[in-house]
Amino acid sequence: MKMDVSGFAIRGGFDKTSTSKKLISPTGSYRKRLEGLMARCVEGGEGDSARKPRVLSFKVKAPAAESDNGVDSTTKIANSSDVPARRPPRAVSQVAEKVLDAPGVVDDYYLQMIDWSNSNLIAVALGTSVFIWNAENEESVELMSVLTEDEQSPYVTGVSWAPDGVHLAIAISNSEIQVWNVSIPQQVRTFKGHSAVIGAMDWYKTILSTGDHAGTIVNHDVRAREHIIARFKAHRDGVCGLKWAVTGRQLASGGDDNLVHIWDAASMSSSQASKANSHDGADRRRSSVGSAASSATGVPVPLLHRFAEHRGAVKALAWCPFQSHLLATGGGSTDCTIRFWNTRTGACVNSVDAESQVTGLHWSKKEREIVSAHGYEGANKNQLVVSKYPSLVPLARLKGHSGRVLSTAQAPDGDTVASISADESLRIWRPFNSDRASRTAAAGSKSRRESQGGKMAGGASGDGFVKSHIR
């Protein structure tokens, strides 16, 4: 672009039609000489014979697009190594890496049958006993048993590992909680405080939260002699799920009353110990900060939000690892939806029809993906489904269980998930691992199981969870 020429033209330098002989330059001869030079620079002419110059001048035509065997230049650029190729869909192994027998597992949606520790141990509740399976050496031992000679012998209703990977909380059907040091192994604490069966447990540091079938939540500080630091009526019906946020600032609870509650951890203090708060179950609307129900003693329940969109019991809860205020919840057989909540604003930001009962949810720690476990009826019956987030497009369906999935647990590496089913089997899946080596190992594992008739190495038909490993 010729800025000096355009400025000269705008000021009327090339106006040949003007009848005025008066020029703006100091002398008429200088003006005419300048005009000629400017025109010659642009058009190659000189003096009055030169044409008026254009502001933009293209003297050389653009070269024609080259073609190579019928492929135009646009295609060549798109296929060049300088432009990164679109990432192909991630391959997901749809074969269980391990299949273990789990005879005697209680077929109950409302119990918490397995958990995976930070030390890579899986605790499994099988009837009256708890077994520990070591994922490193694939050995298992019986940790404890509550079997008695009475006809109404108690049974184990839940297991939950402390963050240290050493201590295990075990809930018994008589409403008692035992804390075991698995490294010894020895029982180190016994907690009481519930009046109904305990079906949900979760830890944050040294705080153990437990929920029972009467709708009560109790927080225990395992360091204190007087261990109960908070007790409140959380749901009108039973507590099905409990999950602490990674930050420890919020506690989510799901209930058999179809509600999801978000509790403020900062408000759970020792001043609430042993105070059984009443809960107004008539108000099923979503509640915001400041509108929580009050207890009979005048101490407010530290309720931040109440989500009432589910139409079935809510057991599956999972906090997002890459968005601290994003919570995923899954509904039971009369709901069959997965919903995503912003617990800072109280808004439901996404939802999807899962088409089957949702019994477990786990986020990937490396990808924006989530895996859901399913039970009764529908397209995803007895399966685990890996989906992208936020599109919620299914990537894979992990099939193998012939009964509904009862409980799931995620490994400390974040890639592996264990599921226990009413078909009395425990399966180890790798839904979030895309390494070729893992897929090869999974294929090899499948071929070994097929050659052994579906039993683990060293086990005989009918051996069970423990015998197949330690006999």
Short mmCIF file of C-alpha atoms in Angstrom, two decimals:
data_model
loop_
_atom_site.label_atom_id
_atom_site.label_comp_id
_atom_site.label_asym_id
_atom_site.label_seq_id
_atom_site.Cartn_x
_atom_site.Cartn_y
_atom_site.Cartn_z
CA MET A 1 0.00 0.00 0.00
CA LYS A 2 1.44 3.41 -1.06
CA MET A 3 0.68 5.62 1.89
CA ASP A 4 2.52 8.66 0.54
CA VAL A 5 0.78 8.43 -2.84
CA SER A 6 -2.66 7.96 -1.28
CA GLY A 7 -2.18 10.92 1.03
CA PHE A 8 -1.08 13.09 -1.91
CA ALA A 9 -4.12 12.02 -3.94
CA ILE A 10 -6.59 12.64 -1.12
CA ARG A 11 -5.37 16.20 -0.78
CA GLY A 12 -6.22 16.73 -4.43
CA GLY A 13 -2.75 16.43 -5.89
CA PHE A 14 -3.98 14.65 -9.05
CA ASP A 15 -7.08 16.78 -9.75
CA LYS A 16 -6.60 17.59 -13.46
CA THR A 17 -10.15 18.90 -13.90
CA SER A 18 -9.67 21.86 -11.61
CA THR A 19 -9.72 25.22 -13.46
CA SER A 20 -7.83 26.89 -10.70
CA LYS A 21 -4.22 27.61 -11.49
CA LYS A 22 -3.39 28.22 -7.87
CA LEU A 23 -1.31 25.44 -6.33
CA ILE A 24 -0.80 24.68 -2.67
CA SER A 25 2.91 24.09 -3.09
CA PRO A 26 5.31 27.03 -2.67
CA THR A 27 5.89 27.22 -6.42
CA GLY A 28 3.92 25.96 -9.40
CA SER A 29 6.96 24.35 -11.03
CA TYR A 30 7.81 22.41 -7.89
CA ARG A 31 4.24 21.19 -7.68
CA LYS A 32 4.21 19.92 -11.26
CA ARG A 33 7.59 18.25 -10.89
CA LEU A 34 6.49 16.43 -7.68
CA GLU A 35 3.29 15.30 -9.36
CA GLY A 36 5.20 13.81 -12.24
CA LEU A 37 7.64 11.97 -10.03
CA MET A 38 4.83 10.46 -7.95
CA ALA A 39 2.99 9.24 -11.00
CA ARG A 40 6.13 7.75 -12.50
CA CYS A 41 6.90 5.86 -9.30
CA VAL A 42 3.51 4.20 -9.39
CA GLU A 43 2.69 3.70 -13.06
CA GLY A 44 6.02 4.07 -14.80
CA GLY A 45 4.82 7.22 -16.66
CA GLU A 46 5.95 10.80 -16.36
CA GLY A 47 4.24 14.16 -16.20
CA ASP A 48 0.67 14.69 -17.44
CA SER A 49 0.68 11.53 -19.51
CA ALA A 50 0.81 9.38 -16.41
CA ARG A 51 -2.40 7.76 -15.19
CA LYS A 52 -3.79 8.43 -11.75
CA PRO A 53 -2.23 5.85 -9.40
CA ARG A 54 -4.25 3.37 -7.39
CA VAL A 55 -3.81 3.15 -3.64
CA LEU A 56 -3.48 -0.67 -3.81
CA SER A 57 -1.57 -2.06 -6.74
CA PHE A 58 -1.06 -5.75 -7.62
CA LYS A 59 1.55 -5.87 -10.34
CA VAL A 60 2.08 -9.64 -10.28
CA LYS A 61 -0.79 -12.10 -10.35
CA ALA A 62 -0.97 -14.70 -7.62
CA PRO A 63 0.37 -18.08 -8.75
CA ALA A 64 -2.21 -20.69 -9.68
CA ALA A 65 -2.88 -23.49 -7.17
CA GLU A 66 -0.65 -26.44 -7.84
CA SER A 67 -2.07 -29.91 -8.05
CA ASP A 68 -0.35 -33.20 -7.43
CA ASN A 69 -2.14 -36.24 -8.86
CA GLY A 70 -5.48 -34.54 -8.52
CA VAL A 71 -4.90 -33.40 -4.90
CA ASP A 72 -5.15 -29.64 -4.44
CA SER A 73 -2.90 -27.58 -2.19
CA THR A 74 -5.50 -27.38 0.56
CA THR A 75 -5.52 -31.14 0.90
CA LYS A 76 -1.75 -31.25 0.88
CA ILE A 77 -1.56 -28.78 3.76
CA ALA A 78 -4.12 -30.68 5.80
CA ASN A 79 -2.15 -33.87 5.37
CA SER A 80 1.25 -32.36 6.04
CA SER A 81 3.28 -33.33 9.09
CA ASP A 82 3.22 -29.70 10.25
CA VAL A 83 -0.48 -30.01 11.19
CA PRO A 84 -1.17 -32.43 14.08
CA ALA A 85 -3.62 -35.20 13.24
CA ARG A 86 -6.89 -35.43 15.13
CA ARG A 87 -6.57 -37.66 18.20
CA PRO A 88 -8.10 -41.08 17.48
CA PRO A 89 -10.73 -42.50 19.86
CA ARG A 90 -9.13 -44.09 22.92
CA ALA A 91 -9.18 -47.87 22.95
CA VAL A 92 -10.81 -49.33 26.06
CA SER A 93 -10.19 -52.90 27.13
CA GLN A 94 -13.60 -54.55 27.46
CA VAL A 95 -12.25 -57.69 29.10
CA ALA A 96 -11.89 -58.09 32.85
CA GLU A 97 -8.24 -58.51 33.84
CA LYS A 98 -9.12 -60.72 36.81
CA VAL A 99 -12.18 -62.70 37.79
CA LEU A 100 -12.46 -63.91 41.40
CA ASP A 101 -15.13 -66.02 43.02
CA ALA A 102 -17.03 -64.25 45.80
CA PRO A 103 -19.43 -66.77 47.39
CA GLY A 104 -21.75 -65.54 50.10
CA VAL A 105 -21.87 -61.91 48.98
CA VAL A 106 -25.09 -60.31 50.25
CA ASP A 107 -27.31 -59.26 47.34
CA ASP A 108 -28.29 -55.86 48.77
CA TYR A 109 -28.14 -52.55 46.88
CA TYR A 110 -27.95 -50.63 50.18
CA LEU A 111 -24.64 -52.09 51.41
CA GLN A 112 -21.00 -51.20 50.70
CA MET A 113 -19.32 -54.49 49.90
CA ILE A 114 -15.82 -53.56 48.63
CA ASP A 115 -13.20 -50.83 48.92
CA TRP A 116 -9.68 -50.35 47.51
CA SER A 117 -6.93 -48.91 49.71
CA ASN A 118 -4.07 -46.54 48.90
CA SER A 119 -1.75 -49.45 49.67
CA ASN A 120 -3.35 -51.48 46.83
CA LEU A 121 -5.41 -53.84 49.00
CA ILE A 122 -9.03 -54.70 48.28
CA ALA A 123 -11.33 -55.35 51.25
CA VAL A 124 -14.30 -57.57 50.43
CA ALA A 125 -17.32 -58.23 52.65
CA LEU A 126 -18.67 -61.75 52.13
CA GLY A 127 -21.49 -62.53 54.52
CA THR A 128 -20.04 -62.79 58.01
CA SER A 129 -16.39 -62.34 56.97
CA VAL A 130 -14.02 -59.75 55.53
CA PHE A 131 -11.24 -60.79 53.19
CA ILE A 132 -8.21 -58.80 52.04
CA TRP A 133 -6.94 -59.33 48.49
CA ASN A 134 -3.48 -58.00 47.67
CA ALA A 135 -3.47 -56.60 44.12
CA GLU A 136 0.35 -56.76 44.00
CA ASN A 137 0.91 -60.47 44.68
CA GLU A 138 -2.70 -61.64 44.16
CA GLU A 139 -2.88 -63.32 47.55
CA SER A 140 -5.80 -63.10 49.93
CA VAL A 141 -6.44 -63.71 53.62
CA GLU A 142 -9.45 -63.68 55.90
CA LEU A 143 -9.13 -60.65 58.17
CA MET A 144 -12.05 -61.23 60.52
CA SER A 145 -15.39 -62.97 61.01
CA VAL A 146 -18.47 -62.16 63.05
CA LEU A 147 -19.95 -65.64 62.68
CA THR A 148 -21.67 -66.86 65.85
CA GLU A 149 -23.62 -69.94 66.80
CA ASP A 150 -26.85 -67.95 66.92
CA GLU A 151 -29.36 -68.37 64.14
CA GLN A 152 -29.48 -64.58 63.78
CA SER A 153 -25.75 -64.17 63.38
CA PRO A 154 -24.67 -60.64 62.43
CA TYR A 155 -23.11 -60.00 59.03
CA VAL A 156 -20.83 -57.38 57.51
CA THR A 157 -22.66 -54.46 55.88
CA GLY A 158 -19.79 -52.27 54.74
CA VAL A 159 -16.04 -51.74 54.46
CA SER A 160 -14.09 -48.48 54.04
CA TRP A 161 -10.33 -47.84 54.05
CA ALA A 162 -8.76 -44.90 55.87
CA PRO A 163 -6.50 -42.66 53.73
CA ASP A 164 -3.39 -44.17 55.37
CA GLY A 165 -4.09 -47.49 53.66
CA VAL A 166 -3.60 -49.37 56.94
CA HIS A 167 -6.80 -48.92 58.93
CA LEU A 168 -10.09 -50.43 57.77
CA ALA A 169 -13.56 -49.54 59.07
CA ILE A 170 -15.95 -52.50 59.11
CA ALA A 171 -19.69 -52.01 59.67
CA ILE A 172 -21.65 -54.86 61.28
CA SER A 173 -25.39 -55.44 60.98
CA ASN A 174 -25.78 -54.89 64.76
CA SER A 175 -24.95 -51.18 64.14
CA GLU A 176 -21.41 -51.55 65.43
CA ILE A 177 -18.29 -50.27 63.68
CA GLN A 178 -14.93 -51.97 64.09
CA VAL A 179 -11.66 -50.31 63.07
CA TRP A 180 -8.85 -52.72 62.23
CA ASN A 181 -5.14 -52.21 61.74
CA VAL A 182 -4.63 -54.57 58.81
CA SER A 183 -0.83 -54.56 59.05
CA ILE A 184 -0.88 -56.32 62.44
CA PRO A 185 -3.75 -57.47 61.94
CA GLN A 186 -5.77 -56.42 64.98
CA GLN A 187 -8.96 -54.62 65.93
CA VAL A 188 -8.03 -51.26 67.49
CA ARG A 189 -11.36 -49.43 68.00
CA THR A 190 -15.06 -50.13 68.35
CA PHE A 191 -17.60 -47.38 67.63
CA LYS A 192 -21.25 -47.23 68.59
CA GLY A 193 -23.74 -44.48 67.91
CA HIS A 194 -26.20 -45.84 65.37
CA SER A 195 -29.56 -47.47 65.95
CA ALA A 196 -29.96 -49.03 62.50
CA VAL A 197 -27.93 -50.95 59.93
CA ILE A 198 -24.98 -48.94 58.58
CA GLY A 199 -24.85 -49.02 54.79
CA ALA A 200 -22.57 -46.12 53.82
CA MET A 201 -19.13 -44.96 55.02
CA ASP A 202 -16.38 -42.62 53.89
CA TRP A 203 -13.23 -41.02 55.33
CA TYR A 204 -11.63 -37.61 55.26
CA LYS A 205 -8.25 -37.78 56.96
CA THR A 206 -9.03 -39.01 60.50
CA ILE A 207 -12.79 -38.35 60.29
CA LEU A 208 -14.99 -41.35 59.53
CA SER A 209 -18.54 -40.55 58.39
CA THR A 210 -21.16 -43.28 58.63
CA GLY A 211 -24.80 -43.36 57.51
CA ASP A 212 -27.51 -45.79 58.56
CA HIS A 213 -30.85 -47.04 57.29
CA ALA A 214 -32.71 -44.71 59.65
CA GLY A 215 -31.32 -41.65 57.84
CA THR A 216 -28.75 -40.63 60.47
CA ILE A 217 -25.16 -39.54 59.75
CA VAL A 218 -22.49 -39.74 62.45
CA ASN A 219 -19.00 -38.27 62.20
CA HIS A 220 -16.31 -40.05 64.23
CA ASP A 221 -12.85 -38.70 65.05
CA VAL A 222 -10.78 -41.84 65.39
CA ARG A 223 -8.11 -39.97 67.39
CA ALA A 224 -10.48 -38.96 70.18
CA ARG A 225 -11.68 -41.04 73.11
CA GLU A 226 -15.12 -39.45 72.72
CA HIS A 227 -15.19 -40.21 69.03
CA ILE A 228 -18.59 -38.77 68.01
CA ILE A 229 -18.09 -35.17 66.90
CA ALA A 230 -21.39 -34.78 64.99
CA ARG A 231 -24.69 -36.62 64.67
CA PHE A 232 -27.68 -35.41 62.67
CA LYS A 233 -30.76 -36.68 60.89
CA ALA A 234 -29.75 -36.40 57.26
CA HIS A 235 -32.59 -38.12 55.35
CA ARG A 236 -36.16 -39.17 56.00
CA ASP A 237 -35.26 -42.69 54.85
CA GLY A 238 -31.98 -44.56 54.82
CA VAL A 239 -28.60 -43.15 53.85
CA CYS A 240 -27.44 -45.03 50.73
CA GLY A 241 -24.20 -43.20 49.90
CA LEU A 242 -21.61 -40.91 51.50
CA LYS A 243 -18.69 -39.18 49.81
CA TRP A 244 -16.32 -36.48 51.04
CA ALA A 245 -15.09 -33.88 48.58
CA VAL A 246 -11.37 -34.01 47.85
CA THR A 247 -10.98 -30.65 49.59
CA GLY A 248 -12.76 -31.88 52.72
CA ARG A 249 -15.02 -28.82 52.68
CA GLN A 250 -18.20 -30.62 51.69
CA LEU A 251 -19.83 -33.97 52.39
CA ALA A 252 -22.37 -35.41 49.93
CA SER A 253 -25.04 -37.87 51.02
CA GLY A 254 -27.57 -39.81 48.95
CA GLY A 255 -30.71 -41.24 50.45
CA ASP A 256 -33.50 -43.71 49.93
CA ASP A 257 -35.79 -40.66 49.98
CA ASN A 258 -34.44 -39.85 46.48
CA LEU A 259 -32.58 -36.79 47.77
CA VAL A 260 -28.97 -35.65 47.53
CA HIS A 261 -27.70 -33.40 50.33
CA ILE A 262 -24.54 -31.32 50.45
CA TRP A 263 -23.25 -30.62 53.97
CA ASP A 264 -20.92 -27.86 55.09
CA ALA A 265 -17.93 -29.44 56.81
CA ALA A 266 -16.98 -26.19 58.53
CA SER A 267 -20.27 -26.27 60.44
CA MET A 268 -19.76 -29.82 61.68
CA SER A 269 -18.15 -29.10 65.02
CA SER A 270 -18.05 -30.72 68.43
CA SER A 271 -20.93 -28.49 69.55
CA GLN A 272 -23.26 -30.82 67.64
CA ALA A 273 -22.05 -34.01 69.30
CA SER A 274 -24.85 -36.35 70.41
CA LYS A 275 -27.59 -33.97 69.20
CA ALA A 276 -30.13 -35.85 67.13
CA ASN A 277 -31.47 -33.23 64.76
CA SER A 278 -34.94 -33.52 63.28
CA HIS A 279 -35.37 -33.13 59.54
CA ASP A 280 -38.46 -31.73 57.84
CA GLY A 281 -38.99 -34.23 55.06
CA ALA A 282 -42.03 -32.40 53.68
CA ASP A 283 -39.87 -29.83 51.94
CA ARG A 284 -38.45 -31.67 48.92
CA ARG A 285 -37.39 -28.58 47.04
CA ARG A 286 -33.75 -27.79 46.35
CA SER A 287 -32.42 -25.76 49.29
CA SER A 288 -29.70 -23.14 49.13
CA VAL A 289 -27.33 -21.80 51.77
CA GLY A 290 -29.19 -20.46 54.78
CA SER A 291 -32.39 -22.47 54.26
CA ALA A 292 -31.34 -25.71 55.92
CA ALA A 293 -33.64 -27.42 58.39
CA SER A 294 -33.10 -26.70 62.10
CA SER A 295 -32.73 -29.23 64.88
CA ALA A 296 -35.02 -29.61 67.84
CA THR A 297 -32.30 -28.13 70.02
CA GLY A 298 -31.98 -25.01 67.88
CA VAL A 299 -28.67 -25.99 66.28
CA PRO A 300 -29.01 -25.77 62.48
CA VAL A 301 -28.18 -28.75 60.32
CA PRO A 302 -25.19 -27.65 58.18
CA LEU A 303 -27.08 -28.22 54.92
CA LEU A 304 -25.83 -26.31 51.88
CA HIS A 305 -28.00 -27.81 49.14
CA ARG A 306 -30.81 -30.28 48.71
CA PHE A 307 -31.20 -31.81 45.23
CA ALA A 308 -34.57 -33.44 44.60
CA GLU A 309 -34.46 -34.20 40.86
CA HIS A 310 -33.79 -37.95 41.20
CA ARG A 311 -36.80 -40.26 41.23
CA GLY A 312 -35.09 -43.16 42.93
CA ALA A 313 -32.68 -43.95 45.75
CA VAL A 314 -29.25 -42.36 45.32
CA LYS A 315 -26.27 -44.56 46.18
CA ALA A 316 -23.65 -43.63 43.56
CA LEU A 317 -21.71 -40.42 44.36
CA ALA A 318 -18.43 -39.21 42.81
CA TRP A 319 -16.60 -35.88 43.15
CA CYS A 320 -14.79 -34.71 40.04
CA PRO A 321 -10.97 -34.64 40.35
CA PHE A 322 -10.53 -31.71 37.92
CA GLN A 323 -13.44 -29.52 39.10
CA SER A 324 -13.66 -29.45 42.88
CA HIS A 325 -17.32 -28.37 42.99
CA LEU A 326 -18.60 -30.88 40.39
CA LEU A 327 -20.49 -33.86 41.81
CA ALA A 328 -21.89 -36.82 39.85
CA THR A 329 -24.87 -38.74 41.29
CA GLY A 330 -26.67 -41.85 40.08
CA GLY A 331 -30.26 -42.91 40.74
CA GLY A 332 -31.73 -46.33 41.49
CA SER A 333 -34.03 -48.58 39.48
CA THR A 334 -36.97 -46.14 39.47
CA ASP A 335 -34.78 -43.28 38.23
CA CYS A 336 -31.87 -44.61 36.14
CA THR A 337 -30.30 -41.19 35.53
CA ILE A 338 -26.85 -39.74 36.15
CA ARG A 339 -26.82 -36.07 37.10
CA PHE A 340 -24.00 -33.57 37.49
CA TRP A 341 -24.18 -30.75 40.02
CA ASN A 342 -22.30 -27.55 40.69
CA THR A 343 -22.23 -27.63 44.48
CA ARG A 344 -21.11 -24.01 44.64
CA THR A 345 -24.25 -22.67 42.90
CA GLY A 346 -26.61 -25.61 43.44
CA ALA A 347 -27.32 -25.95 39.71
CA CYS A 348 -27.74 -29.21 37.79
CA VAL A 349 -25.29 -28.70 34.91
CA ASN A 350 -25.83 -31.95 33.02
CA SER A 351 -27.75 -35.21 33.06
CA VAL A 352 -28.08 -38.41 31.06
CA ASP A 353 -30.51 -41.32 30.97
CA ALA A 354 -28.41 -44.30 32.09
CA GLU A 355 -31.23 -46.72 31.13
CA SER A 356 -30.46 -48.96 34.13
CA GLN A 357 -30.07 -48.80 37.89
CA VAL A 358 -26.87 -46.89 38.79
CA THR A 359 -24.86 -48.55 41.57
CA GLY A 360 -21.45 -46.88 41.22
CA LEU A 361 -19.62 -43.91 39.66
CA HIS A 362 -15.90 -43.18 39.29
CA TRP A 363 -14.04 -40.39 37.48
CA SER A 364 -10.84 -40.87 35.52
CA LYS A 365 -7.88 -39.04 37.04
CA LYS A 366 -6.23 -38.54 33.63
CA GLU A 367 -9.04 -38.10 31.10
CA ARG A 368 -12.35 -36.27 31.17
CA GLU A 369 -14.22 -39.53 31.45
CA ILE A 370 -16.46 -41.31 33.93
CA VAL A 371 -17.39 -44.96 34.44
CA SER A 372 -20.80 -46.00 35.75
CA ALA A 373 -21.85 -49.39 37.16
CA HIS A 374 -25.36 -50.73 36.63
CA GLY A 375 -27.85 -53.16 38.04
CA TYR A 376 -31.45 -53.93 37.26
CA GLU A 377 -32.94 -53.95 33.76
CA GLY A 378 -32.42 -51.70 30.78
CA ALA A 379 -29.83 -51.42 28.03
CA ASN A 380 -26.89 -51.31 30.46
CA LYS A 381 -28.07 -54.07 32.77
CA ASN A 382 -25.21 -55.64 34.81
CA GLN A 383 -22.58 -53.63 32.89
CA LEU A 384 -19.98 -50.93 33.45
CA VAL A 385 -20.14 -48.07 30.95
CA VAL A 386 -17.24 -45.71 30.17
CA SER A 387 -18.40 -42.28 28.90
CA LYS A 388 -16.81 -39.01 27.82
CA TYR A 389 -17.54 -35.87 29.79
CA PRO A 390 -19.33 -33.52 29.24
CA SER A 391 -20.71 -35.06 26.01
CA LEU A 392 -21.58 -38.27 27.91
CA VAL A 393 -21.02 -40.28 24.73
CA PRO A 394 -20.34 -43.95 25.66
CA LEU A 395 -16.84 -45.15 24.79
CA ALA A 396 -17.22 -48.76 25.88
CA ARG A 397 -19.54 -51.16 27.67
CA LEU A 398 -17.78 -53.65 29.93
CA LYS A 399 -19.74 -56.89 30.01
CA GLY A 400 -19.13 -60.02 32.03
CA HIS A 401 -21.37 -59.99 35.09
CA SER A 402 -24.53 -62.07 34.91
CA GLY A 403 -26.05 -60.41 37.98
CA ARG A 404 -26.44 -56.78 38.97
CA VAL A 405 -23.34 -54.91 40.07
CA LEU A 406 -23.68 -54.26 43.82
CA SER A 407 -20.58 -52.21 44.68
CA THR A 408 -17.49 -50.81 42.98
CA ALA A 409 -14.12 -49.44 44.08
CA GLN A 410 -11.35 -47.54 42.29
CA ALA A 411 -7.65 -48.37 42.55
CA PRO A 412 -5.17 -45.75 43.78
CA ASP A 413 -3.71 -45.47 40.26
CA GLY A 414 -7.09 -44.23 39.06
CA ASP A 415 -7.06 -46.53 36.03
CA THR A 416 -8.50 -49.70 37.53
CA VAL A 417 -11.95 -50.43 38.96
CA ALA A 418 -13.21 -53.48 40.87
CA SER A 419 -16.84 -54.56 40.80
CA ILE A 420 -18.66 -57.16 42.87
CA SER A 421 -21.92 -58.63 41.64
CA ALA A 422 -24.92 -60.65 42.74
CA ASP A 423 -23.51 -63.39 40.48
CA GLU A 424 -20.93 -63.96 43.29
CA SER A 425 -17.97 -62.79 41.28
CA LEU A 426 -15.51 -59.93 41.67
CA ARG A 427 -14.01 -58.54 38.47
CA ILE A 428 -11.04 -56.24 37.96
CA TRP A 429 -11.38 -53.86 34.99
CA ARG A 430 -9.07 -51.25 33.48
CA PRO A 431 -11.51 -48.75 31.93
CA PHE A 432 -9.17 -45.74 31.97
CA ASN A 433 -5.91 -47.28 30.73
CA SER A 434 -5.05 -46.85 27.03
CA ASP A 435 -1.56 -48.41 27.03
CA ARG A 436 -0.96 -51.11 24.46
CA ALA A 437 0.78 -53.21 27.08
CA SER A 438 -2.31 -53.19 29.27
CA ARG A 439 -4.52 -54.27 26.41
CA THR A 440 -2.11 -57.08 25.59
CA ALA A 441 -2.06 -58.16 29.24
CA ALA A 442 -5.84 -58.13 29.33
CA ALA A 443 -6.02 -60.31 26.23
CA GLY A 444 -3.52 -62.73 27.76
CA SER A 445 -5.49 -62.82 30.98
CA LYS A 446 -8.63 -63.68 29.04
CA SER A 447 -6.95 -66.57 27.22
CA ARG A 448 -5.60 -67.96 30.50
CA ARG A 449 -9.04 -67.83 32.13
CA GLU A 450 -10.63 -69.56 29.17
CA SER A 451 -8.04 -72.34 29.30
CA GLN A 452 -8.77 -72.81 33.03
CA GLY A 453 -12.54 -72.86 32.65
CA GLY A 454 -12.95 -69.39 34.13
CA LYS A 455 -11.11 -70.12 37.39
CA MET A 456 -8.00 -68.44 38.66
CA ALA A 457 -4.69 -70.31 38.56
CA GLY A 458 -4.33 -72.67 41.51
CA GLY A 459 -8.06 -72.82 42.18
CA ALA A 460 -10.45 -75.71 41.68
CA SER A 461 -14.06 -75.55 40.71
CA GLY A 462 -16.17 -74.24 43.59
CA ASP A 463 -13.14 -72.91 45.56
CA GLY A 464 -14.23 -69.40 46.54
CA PHE A 465 -12.65 -66.07 46.94
CA VAL A 466 -10.04 -67.16 49.46
CA LYS A 467 -9.33 -70.77 48.54
CA SER A 468 -8.51 -69.93 44.95
CA HIS A 469 -5.53 -67.93 46.22
CA ILE A 470 -4.20 -69.38 49.45
CA ARG A 471 -4.79 -73.11 49.23
#
